[in-house]
PDB file of C-alpha atoms in Angstrom:
ATOM      1  CA  UNK A 314       0.301   9.327  16.003  1.00  0.00           C
ATOM      2  CA  UNK A 315      -0.363   6.206  18.037  1.00  0.00           C
ATOM      3  CA  UNK A 316      -1.138   3.597  15.339  1.00  0.00           C
ATOM      4  CA  UNK A 317      -1.335   3.451  11.548  1.00  0.00           C
ATOM      5  CA  UNK A 318      -4.229   1.115  10.817  1.00  0.00           C
ATOM      6  CA  UNK A 319      -6.217   2.495   7.893  1.00  0.00           C
ATOM      7  CA  UNK A 320      -5.829   5.058   5.135  1.00  0.00           C
ATOM      8  CA  UNK A 321      -9.477   5.985   5.735  1.00  0.00           C
ATOM      9  CA  UNK A 322      -8.567   7.407   9.163  1.00  0.00           C
ATOM     10  CA  UNK A 323      -6.002   9.887   7.826  1.00  0.00           C
ATOM     11  CA  UNK A 324      -6.902  13.567   7.616  1.00  0.00           C
ATOM     12  CA  UNK A 325      -5.459  15.766   4.871  1.00  0.00           C
ATOM     13  CA  UNK A 326      -2.965  17.302   7.298  1.00  0.00           C
ATOM     14  CA  UNK A 327      -1.861  13.907   8.646  1.00  0.00           C
ATOM     15  CA  UNK A 328      -1.417  12.498   5.143  1.00  0.00           C
ATOM     16  CA  UNK A 329       0.627  15.491   3.985  1.00  0.00           C
ATOM     17  CA  UNK A 330       2.735  15.307   7.163  1.00  0.00           C
ATOM     18  CA  UNK A 331       3.527  11.659   6.405  1.00  0.00           C
ATOM     19  CA  UNK A 332       4.361  12.420   2.765  1.00  0.00           C
ATOM     20  CA  UNK A 333       6.541  15.428   3.643  1.00  0.00           C
ATOM     21  CA  UNK A 334       8.375  13.411   6.300  1.00  0.00           C
ATOM     22  CA  UNK A 335       8.886  10.659   3.728  1.00  0.00           C
ATOM     23  CA  UNK A 336      10.425  13.224   1.362  1.00  0.00           C
ATOM     24  CA  UNK A 337      12.912  14.156   4.077  1.00  0.00           C
ATOM     25  CA  UNK A 338      13.686  10.488   4.686  1.00  0.00           C
ATOM     26  CA  UNK A 339      14.166   9.887   0.951  1.00  0.00           C
ATOM     27  CA  UNK A 340      16.698  12.730   0.824  1.00  0.00           C
ATOM     28  CA  UNK A 341      18.828  10.995   3.458  1.00  0.00           C
ATOM     29  CA  UNK A 342      18.940   7.798   1.407  1.00  0.00           C
ATOM     30  CA  UNK A 343      21.092   9.379  -1.298  1.00  0.00           C
ATOM     31  CA  UNK A 344      23.910   9.874   1.200  1.00  0.00           C
ATOM     32  CA  UNK A 345      26.887   7.564   1.459  1.00  0.00           C
ATOM     33  CA  UNK A 346      25.865   6.666   5.034  1.00  0.00           C
ATOM     34  CA  UNK A 347      22.113   6.076   4.965  1.00  0.00           C
ATOM     35  CA  UNK A 348      21.598   5.145   8.608  1.00  0.00           C
ATOM     36  CA  UNK A 349      20.045   7.597  11.086  1.00  0.00           C
ATOM     37  CA  UNK A 350      20.248   7.275  14.901  1.00  0.00           C
ATOM     38  CA  UNK A 351      16.601   8.264  15.426  1.00  0.00           C
ATOM     39  CA  UNK A 352      15.218   4.976  16.802  1.00  0.00           C
ATOM     40  CA  UNK A 353      18.331   3.612  18.494  1.00  0.00           C
ATOM     41  CA  UNK A 354      17.303   1.408  21.413  1.00  0.00           C
ATOM     42  CA  UNK A 355      13.769   0.820  20.085  1.00  0.00           C
ATOM     43  CA  UNK A 356      12.541  -2.626  19.013  1.00  0.00           C
ATOM     44  CA  UNK A 357      10.356  -3.162  15.955  1.00  0.00           C
ATOM     45  CA  UNK A 358       8.719  -6.560  15.379  1.00  0.00           C
ATOM     46  CA  UNK A 359       7.625  -7.619  11.887  1.00  0.00           C
ATOM     47  CA  UNK A 360       4.695  -9.975  12.543  1.00  0.00           C
ATOM     48  CA  UNK A 361       3.717 -11.609   9.252  1.00  0.00           C
ATOM     49  CA  UNK A 362       0.974 -14.228   9.019  1.00  0.00           C
ATOM     50  CA  UNK A 363       0.947 -14.067   5.202  1.00  0.00           C
ATOM     51  CA  UNK A 364       3.702 -14.453   2.621  1.00  0.00           C
ATOM     52  CA  UNK A 365       5.406 -11.200   1.669  1.00  0.00           C
ATOM     53  CA  UNK A 366       8.591 -10.076  -0.027  1.00  0.00           C
ATOM     54  CA  UNK A 367       8.442  -6.349  -0.765  1.00  0.00           C
ATOM     55  CA  UNK A 368       6.501  -5.185   2.282  1.00  0.00           C
ATOM     56  CA  UNK A 369       8.415  -7.264   4.824  1.00  0.00           C
ATOM     57  CA  UNK A 370      11.837  -6.342   3.435  1.00  0.00           C
ATOM     58  CA  UNK A 371      10.782  -2.707   3.085  1.00  0.00           C
ATOM     59  CA  UNK A 372       9.674  -2.438   6.728  1.00  0.00           C
ATOM     60  CA  UNK A 373      12.819  -4.246   7.889  1.00  0.00           C
ATOM     61  CA  UNK A 374      15.041  -1.923   5.847  1.00  0.00           C
ATOM     62  CA  UNK A 375      13.157   1.154   7.085  1.00  0.00           C
ATOM     63  CA  UNK A 376      13.539   0.166  10.746  1.00  0.00           C
ATOM     64  CA  UNK A 377      17.232  -0.655  10.355  1.00  0.00           C
ATOM     65  CA  UNK A 378      17.916   2.623   8.524  1.00  0.00           C
ATOM     66  CA  UNK A 379      16.505   4.349  11.627  1.00  0.00           C
ATOM     67  CA  UNK A 380      18.829   2.230  13.860  1.00  0.00           C
ATOM     68  CA  UNK A 381      16.005   0.247  15.485  1.00  0.00           C
ATOM     69  CA  UNK A 382      16.466  -3.353  16.583  1.00  0.00           C
ATOM     70  CA  UNK A 383      14.376  -5.590  14.308  1.00  0.00           C
ATOM     71  CA  UNK A 384      12.772  -8.956  15.090  1.00  0.00           C
ATOM     72  CA  UNK A 385      11.226 -10.836  12.156  1.00  0.00           C
ATOM     73  CA  UNK A 386       8.375 -13.183  13.021  1.00  0.00           C
ATOM     74  CA  UNK A 387       6.820 -15.514  10.471  1.00  0.00           C
ATOM     75  CA  UNK A 388       3.785 -17.643  11.226  1.00  0.00           C
ATOM     76  CA  UNK A 389       5.366 -20.537   9.347  1.00  0.00           C
ATOM     77  CA  UNK A 390       7.710 -22.380  11.666  1.00  0.00           C
ATOM     78  CA  UNK A 391       6.424 -20.566  14.765  1.00  0.00           C
ATOM     79  CA  UNK A 392       4.088 -21.591  17.585  1.00  0.00           C
ATOM     80  CA  UNK A 393       1.202 -20.295  15.463  1.00  0.00           C
ATOM     81  CA  UNK A 394       1.509 -23.490  13.444  1.00  0.00           C
ATOM     82  CA  UNK A 395       0.968 -25.350  16.737  1.00  0.00           C
ATOM     83  CA  UNK A 396      -2.262 -23.487  17.433  1.00  0.00           C
ATOM     84  CA  UNK A 397      -1.087 -20.414  19.335  1.00  0.00           C
ATOM     85  CA  UNK A 398      -3.668 -17.619  19.212  1.00  0.00           C
ATOM     86  CA  UNK A 399      -3.094 -14.039  18.089  1.00  0.00           C
ATOM     87  CA  UNK A 400      -3.621 -12.922  21.680  1.00  0.00           C
ATOM     88  CA  UNK A 401      -0.900 -15.179  23.071  1.00  0.00           C
ATOM     89  CA  UNK A 402       1.486 -14.156  20.311  1.00  0.00           C
ATOM     90  CA  UNK A 403       0.824 -10.484  21.163  1.00  0.00           C
ATOM     91  CA  UNK A 404       1.351 -11.076  24.886  1.00  0.00           C
ATOM     92  CA  UNK A 405       4.654 -12.788  24.112  1.00  0.00           C
ATOM     93  CA  UNK A 406       5.847  -9.867  21.984  1.00  0.00           C
ATOM     94  CA  UNK A 407       4.884  -7.396  24.707  1.00  0.00           C
ATOM     95  CA  UNK A 408       6.803  -9.423  27.286  1.00  0.00           C
ATOM     96  CA  UNK A 409       9.867  -9.212  25.028  1.00  0.00           C
ATOM     97  CA  UNK A 410       9.712  -5.404  25.038  1.00  0.00           C
ATOM     98  CA  UNK A 411       8.464  -4.564  21.545  1.00  0.00           C
ATOM     99  CA  UNK A 412       7.979  -0.843  20.914  1.00  0.00           C
ATOM    100  CA  UNK A 413       6.201  -1.249  17.566  1.00  0.00           C
ATOM    101  CA  UNK A 414       4.564  -4.180  15.800  1.00  0.00           C
ATOM    102  CA  UNK A 415       4.193  -4.287  12.027  1.00  0.00           C
ATOM    103  CA  UNK A 416       1.469  -6.822  11.298  1.00  0.00           C
ATOM    104  CA  UNK A 417       0.266  -8.512   8.120  1.00  0.00           C
ATOM    105  CA  UNK A 418      -2.619 -10.913   8.596  1.00  0.00           C
ATOM    106  CA  UNK A 419      -5.022 -12.872   6.423  1.00  0.00           C
ATOM    107  CA  UNK A 420      -7.977 -11.753   8.576  1.00  0.00           C
ATOM    108  CA  UNK A 421      -9.426  -8.287   7.973  1.00  0.00           C
ATOM    109  CA  UNK A 422      -9.399  -6.329  11.235  1.00  0.00           C
ATOM    110  CA  UNK A 423      -6.534  -8.200  12.933  1.00  0.00           C
ATOM    111  CA  UNK A 424      -4.307  -5.078  13.285  1.00  0.00           C
ATOM    112  CA  UNK A 425      -7.218  -3.138  14.809  1.00  0.00           C
ATOM    113  CA  UNK A 426      -7.738  -5.960  17.288  1.00  0.00           C
ATOM    114  CA  UNK A 427      -4.063  -5.871  18.255  1.00  0.00           C
ATOM    115  CA  UNK A 428      -4.093  -2.104  18.660  1.00  0.00           C
ATOM    116  CA  UNK A 429      -7.226  -1.851  20.811  1.00  0.00           C
ATOM    117  CA  UNK A 430      -7.447  -5.134  22.711  1.00  0.00           C
ATOM    118  CA  UNK A 431      -4.964  -4.227  25.445  1.00  0.00           C
ATOM    119  CA  UNK A 432      -2.807  -7.257  24.611  1.00  0.00           C
ATOM    120  CA  UNK A 433       0.075  -4.996  23.552  1.00  0.00           C
ATOM    121  CA  UNK A 434       1.356  -2.392  25.976  1.00  0.00           C
ATOM    122  CA  UNK A 435      -0.522  -0.387  28.555  1.00  0.00           C
ATOM    123  CA  UNK A 436      -1.925   3.112  28.914  1.00  0.00           C
ATOM    124  CA  UNK A 437       1.410   4.453  30.086  1.00  0.00           C
ATOM    125  CA  UNK A 438       3.518   2.287  27.765  1.00  0.00           C
ATOM    126  CA  UNK A 439       1.709   1.826  24.440  1.00  0.00           C
ATOM    127  CA  UNK A 440       3.007  -0.335  21.619  1.00  0.00           C
ATOM    128  CA  UNK A 441       2.499   1.170  18.167  1.00  0.00           C
ATOM    129  CA  UNK A 442       0.744  -1.038  15.597  1.00  0.00           C
ATOM    130  CA  UNK A 443       1.292  -0.586  11.866  1.00  0.00           C
ATOM    131  CA  UNK A 444      -1.003  -2.367   9.441  1.00  0.00           C
ATOM    132  CA  UNK A 445       1.064  -4.018   6.682  1.00  0.00           C
ATOM    133  CA  UNK A 446      -2.059  -5.465   5.043  1.00  0.00           C
ATOM    134  CA  UNK A 447      -5.059  -7.235   6.564  1.00  0.00           C
ATOM    135  CA  UNK A 448      -7.130  -9.533   4.369  1.00  0.00           C
ATOM    136  CA  UNK A 449      -8.938  -7.570   1.670  1.00  0.00           C
ATOM    137  CA  UNK A 450      -9.371  -4.586   4.008  1.00  0.00           C
ATOM    138  CA  UNK A 451      -6.500  -2.068   4.167  1.00  0.00           C
ATOM    139  CA  UNK A 452      -2.830  -1.532   3.290  1.00  0.00           C
ATOM    140  CA  UNK A 453      -2.168   2.075   4.365  1.00  0.00           C
ATOM    141  CA  UNK A 454       1.589   2.283   3.758  1.00  0.00           C
ATOM    142  CA  UNK A 455       1.107   1.015   0.187  1.00  0.00           C
ATOM    143  CA  UNK A 456      -1.383   3.806  -0.524  1.00  0.00           C
ATOM    144  CA  UNK A 457       0.997   6.316   1.066  1.00  0.00           C
ATOM    145  CA  UNK A 458       3.922   5.243  -1.099  1.00  0.00           C
ATOM    146  CA  UNK A 459       1.662   5.341  -4.168  1.00  0.00           C
ATOM    147  CA  UNK A 460       0.550   8.882  -3.310  1.00  0.00           C
ATOM    148  CA  UNK A 461       4.161   9.839  -2.617  1.00  0.00           C
ATOM    149  CA  UNK A 462       5.215   8.531  -6.047  1.00  0.00           C
ATOM    150  CA  UNK A 463       2.352  10.319  -7.822  1.00  0.00           C
ATOM    151  CA  UNK A 464       3.129  13.562  -6.015  1.00  0.00           C
ATOM    152  CA  UNK A 465       6.837  13.466  -6.897  1.00  0.00           C
ATOM    153  CA  UNK A 466       6.109  12.973 -10.595  1.00  0.00           C
ATOM    154  CA  UNK A 467       2.979  15.007 -11.216  1.00  0.00           C
ATOM    155  CA  UNK A 468       2.973  17.899  -8.707  1.00  0.00           C
ATOM    156  CA  UNK A 469       5.381  20.873  -9.116  1.00  0.00           C
ATOM    157  CA  UNK A 470       8.472  20.962  -6.867  1.00  0.00           C
ATOM    158  CA  UNK A 471       7.972  17.237  -6.124  1.00  0.00           C
ATOM    159  CA  UNK A 472       4.799  18.160  -4.280  1.00  0.00           C
ATOM    160  CA  UNK A 473       6.307  19.042  -0.901  1.00  0.00           C
ATOM    161  CA  UNK A 474       3.534  20.464   1.278  1.00  0.00           C
ATOM    162  CA  UNK A 475       0.976  19.862  -1.473  1.00  0.00           C
ATOM    163  CA  UNK A 476      -2.033  17.608  -1.982  1.00  0.00           C
ATOM    164  CA  UNK A 477      -3.145  15.894  -5.220  1.00  0.00           C
ATOM    165  CA  UNK A 478      -6.048  18.136  -6.248  1.00  0.00           C
ATOM    166  CA  UNK A 479      -6.760  18.104  -9.970  1.00  0.00           C
ATOM    167  CA  UNK A 480      -5.062  14.779 -10.689  1.00  0.00           C
ATOM    168  CA  UNK A 481      -6.915  11.776 -12.135  1.00  0.00           C
ATOM    169  CA  UNK A 482      -5.978   8.187 -11.206  1.00  0.00           C
ATOM    170  CA  UNK A 483      -7.370   5.029 -12.810  1.00  0.00           C
ATOM    171  CA  UNK A 484      -7.136   1.856 -10.690  1.00  0.00           C
ATOM    172  CA  UNK A 485      -7.524  -1.175 -12.951  1.00  0.00           C
ATOM    173  CA  UNK A 486      -8.142  -4.853 -12.261  1.00  0.00           C
ATOM    174  CA  UNK A 487      -9.105  -7.093  -9.354  1.00  0.00           C
ATOM    175  CA  UNK A 488     -10.691  -4.528  -7.043  1.00  0.00           C
ATOM    176  CA  UNK A 489     -12.778  -7.157  -5.240  1.00  0.00           C
ATOM    177  CA  UNK A 490      -9.825  -8.817  -3.519  1.00  0.00           C
ATOM    178  CA  UNK A 491      -7.569  -5.754  -3.310  1.00  0.00           C
ATOM    179  CA  UNK A 492      -6.747  -4.004  -0.037  1.00  0.00           C
ATOM    180  CA  UNK A 493      -4.480  -1.749  -2.137  1.00  0.00           C
ATOM    181  CA  UNK A 494      -7.481  -0.468  -4.130  1.00  0.00           C
ATOM    182  CA  UNK A 495      -9.494   0.258  -0.986  1.00  0.00           C
ATOM    183  CA  UNK A 496      -6.626   2.105   0.676  1.00  0.00           C
ATOM    184  CA  UNK A 497      -5.829   4.110  -2.437  1.00  0.00           C
ATOM    185  CA  UNK A 498      -9.422   5.186  -2.985  1.00  0.00           C
ATOM    186  CA  UNK A 499      -9.530   6.436   0.623  1.00  0.00           C
ATOM    187  CA  UNK A 500      -6.197   8.263   0.573  1.00  0.00           C
ATOM    188  CA  UNK A 501      -6.276   9.660  -2.964  1.00  0.00           C
ATOM    189  CA  UNK A 502      -9.739  11.112  -2.406  1.00  0.00           C
ATOM    190  CA  UNK A 503      -8.609  12.597   0.931  1.00  0.00           C
ATOM    191  CA  UNK A 504      -5.759  14.282  -0.944  1.00  0.00           C
ATOM    192  CA  UNK A 505      -8.161  15.638  -3.560  1.00  0.00           C
ATOM    193  CA  UNK A 506      -7.493  13.377  -6.559  1.00  0.00           C
ATOM    194  CA  UNK A 507     -10.257  11.945  -8.743  1.00  0.00           C
ATOM    195  CA  UNK A 508     -10.345   8.134  -8.870  1.00  0.00           C
ATOM    196  CA  UNK A 509     -11.976   5.748 -11.327  1.00  0.00           C
ATOM    197  CA  UNK A 510     -12.054   1.987 -10.733  1.00  0.00           C
ATOM    198  CA  UNK A 511     -11.885  -0.057 -13.954  1.00  0.00           C
ATOM    199  CA  UNK A 512     -12.811  -3.705 -13.616  1.00  0.00           C
ATOM    200  CA  UNK A 513     -15.089  -6.494 -14.828  1.00  0.00           C
ATOM    201  CA  UNK A 514     -18.405  -6.419 -12.920  1.00  0.00           C
ATOM    202  CA  UNK A 515     -17.458  -9.738 -11.290  1.00  0.00           C
ATOM    203  CA  UNK A 516     -14.337  -8.186  -9.748  1.00  0.00           C
ATOM    204  CA  UNK A 517     -16.040  -5.162  -8.174  1.00  0.00           C
ATOM    205  CA  UNK A 518     -17.183  -5.515  -4.547  1.00  0.00           C
ATOM    206  CA  UNK A 519     -20.802  -5.283  -3.451  1.00  0.00           C
ATOM    207  CA  UNK A 520     -21.562  -1.718  -2.396  1.00  0.00           C
ATOM    208  CA  UNK A 521     -18.808  -0.137  -4.507  1.00  0.00           C
ATOM    209  CA  UNK A 522     -21.305   2.533  -5.580  1.00  0.00           C
ATOM    210  CA  UNK A 523     -20.981   4.021  -2.071  1.00  0.00           C
ATOM    211  CA  UNK A 524     -17.208   4.458  -2.441  1.00  0.00           C
ATOM    212  CA  UNK A 525     -15.976   8.016  -3.167  1.00  0.00           C
ATOM    213  CA  UNK A 526     -14.990   7.205  -6.753  1.00  0.00           C
ATOM    214  CA  UNK A 527     -16.355   6.423 -10.207  1.00  0.00           C
ATOM    215  CA  UNK A 528     -16.467   2.950 -11.794  1.00  0.00           C
ATOM    216  CA  UNK A 529     -16.060   1.765 -15.367  1.00  0.00           C
ATOM    217  CA  UNK A 530     -16.222  -1.583 -17.152  1.00  0.00           C
ATOM    218  CA  UNK A 531     -14.153  -0.405 -20.137  1.00  0.00           C
ATOM    219  CA  UNK A 532     -10.419   0.266 -19.904  1.00  0.00           C
ATOM    220  CA  UNK A 533     -10.256   1.578 -23.478  1.00  0.00           C
ATOM    221  CA  UNK A 534     -13.036   4.115 -22.864  1.00  0.00           C
ATOM    222  CA  UNK A 535     -11.462   5.283 -19.608  1.00  0.00           C
ATOM    223  CA  UNK A 536      -8.013   5.802 -21.127  1.00  0.00           C
ATOM    224  CA  UNK A 537      -9.308   7.466 -24.285  1.00  0.00           C
ATOM    225  CA  UNK A 538     -12.053   9.676 -22.836  1.00  0.00           C
ATOM    226  CA  UNK A 539     -10.943  10.374 -19.247  1.00  0.00           C
ATOM    227  CA  UNK A 540      -7.175  10.687 -19.921  1.00  0.00           C
ATOM    228  CA  UNK A 541      -5.869   9.745 -16.446  1.00  0.00           C
ATOM    229  CA  UNK A 542      -2.611  11.156 -15.100  1.00  0.00           C
ATOM    230  CA  UNK A 543      -1.702   7.824 -13.492  1.00  0.00           C
ATOM    231  CA  UNK A 544      -2.781   4.253 -14.211  1.00  0.00           C
ATOM    232  CA  UNK A 545      -2.436   1.766 -11.371  1.00  0.00           C
ATOM    233  CA  UNK A 546      -2.673  -1.861 -12.438  1.00  0.00           C
ATOM    234  CA  UNK A 547      -3.749  -4.401  -9.809  1.00  0.00           C
ATOM    235  CA  UNK A 548      -2.616  -8.001  -9.594  1.00  0.00           C
ATOM    236  CA  UNK A 549      -5.215 -10.647 -10.343  1.00  0.00           C
ATOM    237  CA  UNK A 550      -5.273 -12.430  -6.961  1.00  0.00           C
ATOM    238  CA  UNK A 551      -6.051 -15.970  -8.045  1.00  0.00           C
ATOM    239  CA  UNK A 552      -5.064 -17.313  -4.618  1.00  0.00           C
ATOM    240  CA  UNK A 553      -8.071 -15.495  -3.088  1.00  0.00           C
ATOM    241  CA  UNK A 554     -10.523 -16.761  -5.702  1.00  0.00           C
ATOM    242  CA  UNK A 555     -12.366 -19.850  -4.497  1.00  0.00           C
ATOM    243  CA  UNK A 556     -12.550 -22.316  -7.362  1.00  0.00           C
ATOM    244  CA  UNK A 557      -9.873 -20.405  -9.282  1.00  0.00           C
ATOM    245  CA  UNK A 558     -10.107 -17.403 -11.562  1.00  0.00           C
ATOM    246  CA  UNK A 559     -12.548 -19.169 -13.882  1.00  0.00           C
ATOM    247  CA  UNK A 560     -15.482 -18.078 -11.736  1.00  0.00           C
ATOM    248  CA  UNK A 561     -14.646 -14.390 -12.276  1.00  0.00           C
ATOM    249  CA  UNK A 562     -13.650 -14.140 -15.967  1.00  0.00           C
ATOM    250  CA  UNK A 563     -13.771 -16.600 -18.879  1.00  0.00           C
ATOM    251  CA  UNK A 564     -10.009 -17.003 -19.391  1.00  0.00           C
ATOM    252  CA  UNK A 565      -6.690 -15.240 -18.774  1.00  0.00           C
ATOM    253  CA  UNK A 566      -6.542 -14.363 -22.472  1.00  0.00           C
ATOM    254  CA  UNK A 567      -9.973 -12.738 -22.351  1.00  0.00           C
ATOM    255  CA  UNK A 568      -9.012 -10.770 -19.235  1.00  0.00           C
ATOM    256  CA  UNK A 569      -5.818  -9.519 -20.916  1.00  0.00           C
ATOM    257  CA  UNK A 570      -7.720  -8.461 -24.023  1.00  0.00           C
ATOM    258  CA  UNK A 571     -10.230  -6.410 -22.018  1.00  0.00           C
ATOM    259  CA  UNK A 572      -8.237  -5.176 -19.011  1.00  0.00           C
ATOM    260  CA  UNK A 573      -4.524  -5.695 -19.663  1.00  0.00           C
ATOM    261  CA  UNK A 574      -2.221  -2.690 -20.132  1.00  0.00           C
ATOM    262  CA  UNK A 575      -0.289  -3.243 -23.350  1.00  0.00           C
ATOM    263  CA  UNK A 576       1.614  -1.125 -25.877  1.00  0.00           C
ATOM    264  CA  UNK A 577      -1.566  -0.051 -27.691  1.00  0.00           C
ATOM    265  CA  UNK A 578      -3.258   1.186 -24.522  1.00  0.00           C
ATOM    266  CA  UNK A 579      -0.034   2.797 -23.335  1.00  0.00           C
ATOM    267  CA  UNK A 580      -0.114   4.986 -26.436  1.00  0.00           C
ATOM    268  CA  UNK A 581      -3.604   6.236 -25.466  1.00  0.00           C
ATOM    269  CA  UNK A 582      -2.290   7.895 -22.286  1.00  0.00           C
ATOM    270  CA  UNK A 583      -1.254  11.555 -22.027  1.00  0.00           C
ATOM    271  CA  UNK A 584       2.486  12.119 -22.475  1.00  0.00           C
ATOM    272  CA  UNK A 585       3.014  12.906 -18.785  1.00  0.00           C
ATOM    273  CA  UNK A 586       1.036   9.911 -17.453  1.00  0.00           C
ATOM    274  CA  UNK A 587       2.757   7.309 -15.295  1.00  0.00           C
ATOM    275  CA  UNK A 588       2.193   3.548 -14.950  1.00  0.00           C
ATOM    276  CA  UNK A 589       2.077   1.964 -11.497  1.00  0.00           C
ATOM    277  CA  UNK A 590       1.699  -1.509  -9.972  1.00  0.00           C
ATOM    278  CA  UNK A 591       1.879  -2.500  -6.273  1.00  0.00           C
ATOM    279  CA  UNK A 592       3.558  -5.827  -7.148  1.00  0.00           C
ATOM    280  CA  UNK A 593       4.091  -8.631  -7.550  1.00  0.00           C
ATOM    281  CA  UNK A 594       3.181  -8.431 -11.237  1.00  0.00           C
ATOM    282  CA  UNK A 595       1.630 -11.091 -13.410  1.00  0.00           C
ATOM    283  CA  UNK A 596       3.437 -10.125 -16.605  1.00  0.00           C
ATOM    284  CA  UNK A 597       1.344 -10.983 -19.621  1.00  0.00           C
ATOM    285  CA  UNK A 598      -1.913 -10.954 -17.638  1.00  0.00           C
ATOM    286  CA  UNK A 599      -2.739  -7.530 -16.177  1.00  0.00           C
ATOM    287  CA  UNK A 600       0.323  -5.815 -17.662  1.00  0.00           C
ATOM    288  CA  UNK A 601       2.577  -6.553 -20.614  1.00  0.00           C
ATOM    289  CA  UNK A 602       6.363  -6.620 -20.377  1.00  0.00           C
ATOM    290  CA  UNK A 603       6.525  -3.580 -22.684  1.00  0.00           C
ATOM    291  CA  UNK A 604       4.272  -1.554 -20.379  1.00  0.00           C
ATOM    292  CA  UNK A 605       6.005  -2.713 -17.187  1.00  0.00           C
ATOM    293  CA  UNK A 606       9.447  -1.811 -18.546  1.00  0.00           C
ATOM    294  CA  UNK A 607       8.487   1.371 -20.412  1.00  0.00           C
ATOM    295  CA  UNK A 608       9.914   4.816 -19.530  1.00  0.00           C
ATOM    296  CA  UNK A 609       6.461   5.711 -18.145  1.00  0.00           C
ATOM    297  CA  UNK A 610       6.681   2.923 -15.563  1.00  0.00           C
ATOM    298  CA  UNK A 611       7.514   3.924 -11.973  1.00  0.00           C
ATOM    299  CA  UNK A 612       7.049   0.427 -10.550  1.00  0.00           C
ATOM    300  CA  UNK A 613      10.652  -0.007  -9.361  1.00  0.00           C
ATOM    301  CA  UNK A 614      10.621   3.527  -7.945  1.00  0.00           C
ATOM    302  CA  UNK A 615       7.527   2.618  -5.915  1.00  0.00           C
ATOM    303  CA  UNK A 616       9.610  -0.023  -4.111  1.00  0.00           C
ATOM    304  CA  UNK A 617      12.322   2.516  -3.255  1.00  0.00           C
ATOM    305  CA  UNK A 618       9.741   5.055  -2.119  1.00  0.00           C
ATOM    306  CA  UNK A 619       8.204   2.400   0.127  1.00  0.00           C
ATOM    307  CA  UNK A 620      11.303   2.430   2.321  1.00  0.00           C
ATOM    308  CA  UNK A 621      11.130   6.226   2.770  1.00  0.00           C
ATOM    309  CA  UNK A 622       7.393   6.163   3.539  1.00  0.00           C
ATOM    310  CA  UNK A 623       7.794   3.394   6.110  1.00  0.00           C
ATOM    311  CA  UNK A 624      10.721   5.218   7.688  1.00  0.00           C
ATOM    312  CA  UNK A 625       8.430   8.229   8.023  1.00  0.00           C
ATOM    313  CA  UNK A 626       5.630   6.162   9.583  1.00  0.00           C
ATOM    314  CA  UNK A 627       7.962   4.518  12.107  1.00  0.00           C
ATOM    315  CA  UNK A 628       9.552   7.869  12.947  1.00  0.00           C
ATOM    316  CA  UNK A 629       6.230   9.624  13.553  1.00  0.00           C
ATOM    317  CA  UNK A 630       4.896   6.731  15.625  1.00  0.00           C
ATOM    318  CA  UNK A 631       7.957   6.166  17.793  1.00  0.00           C
ATOM    319  CA  UNK A 632       9.766   9.501  17.856  1.00  0.00           C
ATOM    320  CA  UNK A 633       6.717  11.757  18.038  1.00  0.00           C
ATOM    321  CA  UNK A 634       4.490  13.589  15.570  1.00  0.00           C
ATOM    322  CA  UNK A 635       2.067  16.486  15.551  1.00  0.00           C
ATOM    323  CA  UNK A 636      -1.131  14.445  15.999  1.00  0.00           C
ATOM    324  CA  UNK A 637      -3.066  14.624  19.231  1.00  0.00           C
ATOM    325  CA  UNK A 638      -2.050  12.182  21.925  1.00  0.00           C
ATOM    326  CA  UNK A 639      -3.888   8.883  21.676  1.00  0.00           C
ATOM    327  CA  UNK A 640      -5.006   9.352  18.073  1.00  0.00           C
ATOM    328  CA  UNK A 641      -5.113   6.227  15.914  1.00  0.00           C
ATOM    329  CA  UNK A 642      -4.529   6.905  12.236  1.00  0.00           C
TER     330      UNK A 642
END
C-alpha cells in the first residue's frame, strides 16, 4: 500500500487484509499495555481543514498506540488562515520530515492532489497520504470500520478472513451530502453485501441510479419487506445545505416521521439486526434516543473499532503490506 484515498480503489483481497489486520490490532488493545513499537521513529501528521472530533482523535490514538510521533495541524490558527495554499502547507510538512499525512479537507479530491502532485516526498522517499474525509466524496477508514463492525457481529467467528456476502445493509438519510454513504456503498458491494439507500428524493444525488445499490423512498417498506441485517443512519448535514434544511424537506418533524429510526421501526428489524451511525448524531432527528441507546446499537463500538482500523491502515502503509509497490488504494 502506498496511499489510502478511496474505498472504491480497494480490491476484495486488500479490503479483507485491512479488516484482518484491524482484528489483530483490536486484540492488542485488550492488553494492559496497549502500545506497540511498530512505528517508532516515524512521524504522522494529522492535517485537518475541517472540524472533527472522532476521526482526528481516532487517528491520533492509532498513531500513538503504534509508537509514532504525532503532529496535529488545524487550519484554524495556522498560516492557512493567512492565505497559505495547500501546496505550500504540503511542502512545509515534507520539509519537517513527515512519513504519513492524514488529511481531512472541505474540497473533494484534495487528498488525491496531495498524493499525486509531488508536493509530498519523492520517488525514493514517498509520504503516505490517508484520506480522513474530503468534501462529499470519500471517507475510506469510516467505511472500513463500519465493515469491520458488521463483520464482527454478523459473520461467524467474527468474520476473520471472510467477506460480507449474503448480508443486507440499509443506509438511511442524507445521502446527497454524505461521503460516508459513498464510501460504504463502494466497500460493502466490493465485500459482497447488498446495499439499499433510503432517502427522500431531494437528498439523493444526481446519477445515483448508476451506483451499485438499490434505492428506496420508504423506510417502513424497506425495514418490513427487505429485512436488513444492519441499518446505518446518516446525519442530516444542515451545515452543507445552502439556505438551510428547509430546501430539502418540509420540517425536521416531517423528516423524523418519514425517515427517523424510532422504537416502532426498531421493532420491525430482525432479531439479529444491528443499528449503526457514523456520528455525530442528531438525537431526535434521524435517530431517537431509544434507538441510539438500545442493545441493538453498536454506535459506541464503531468508535472503538475505528482506532483498530486506523492502526491497521497506518501499519500497512508505513510498515509494509502485501500490495504491489506503488499501488494507491
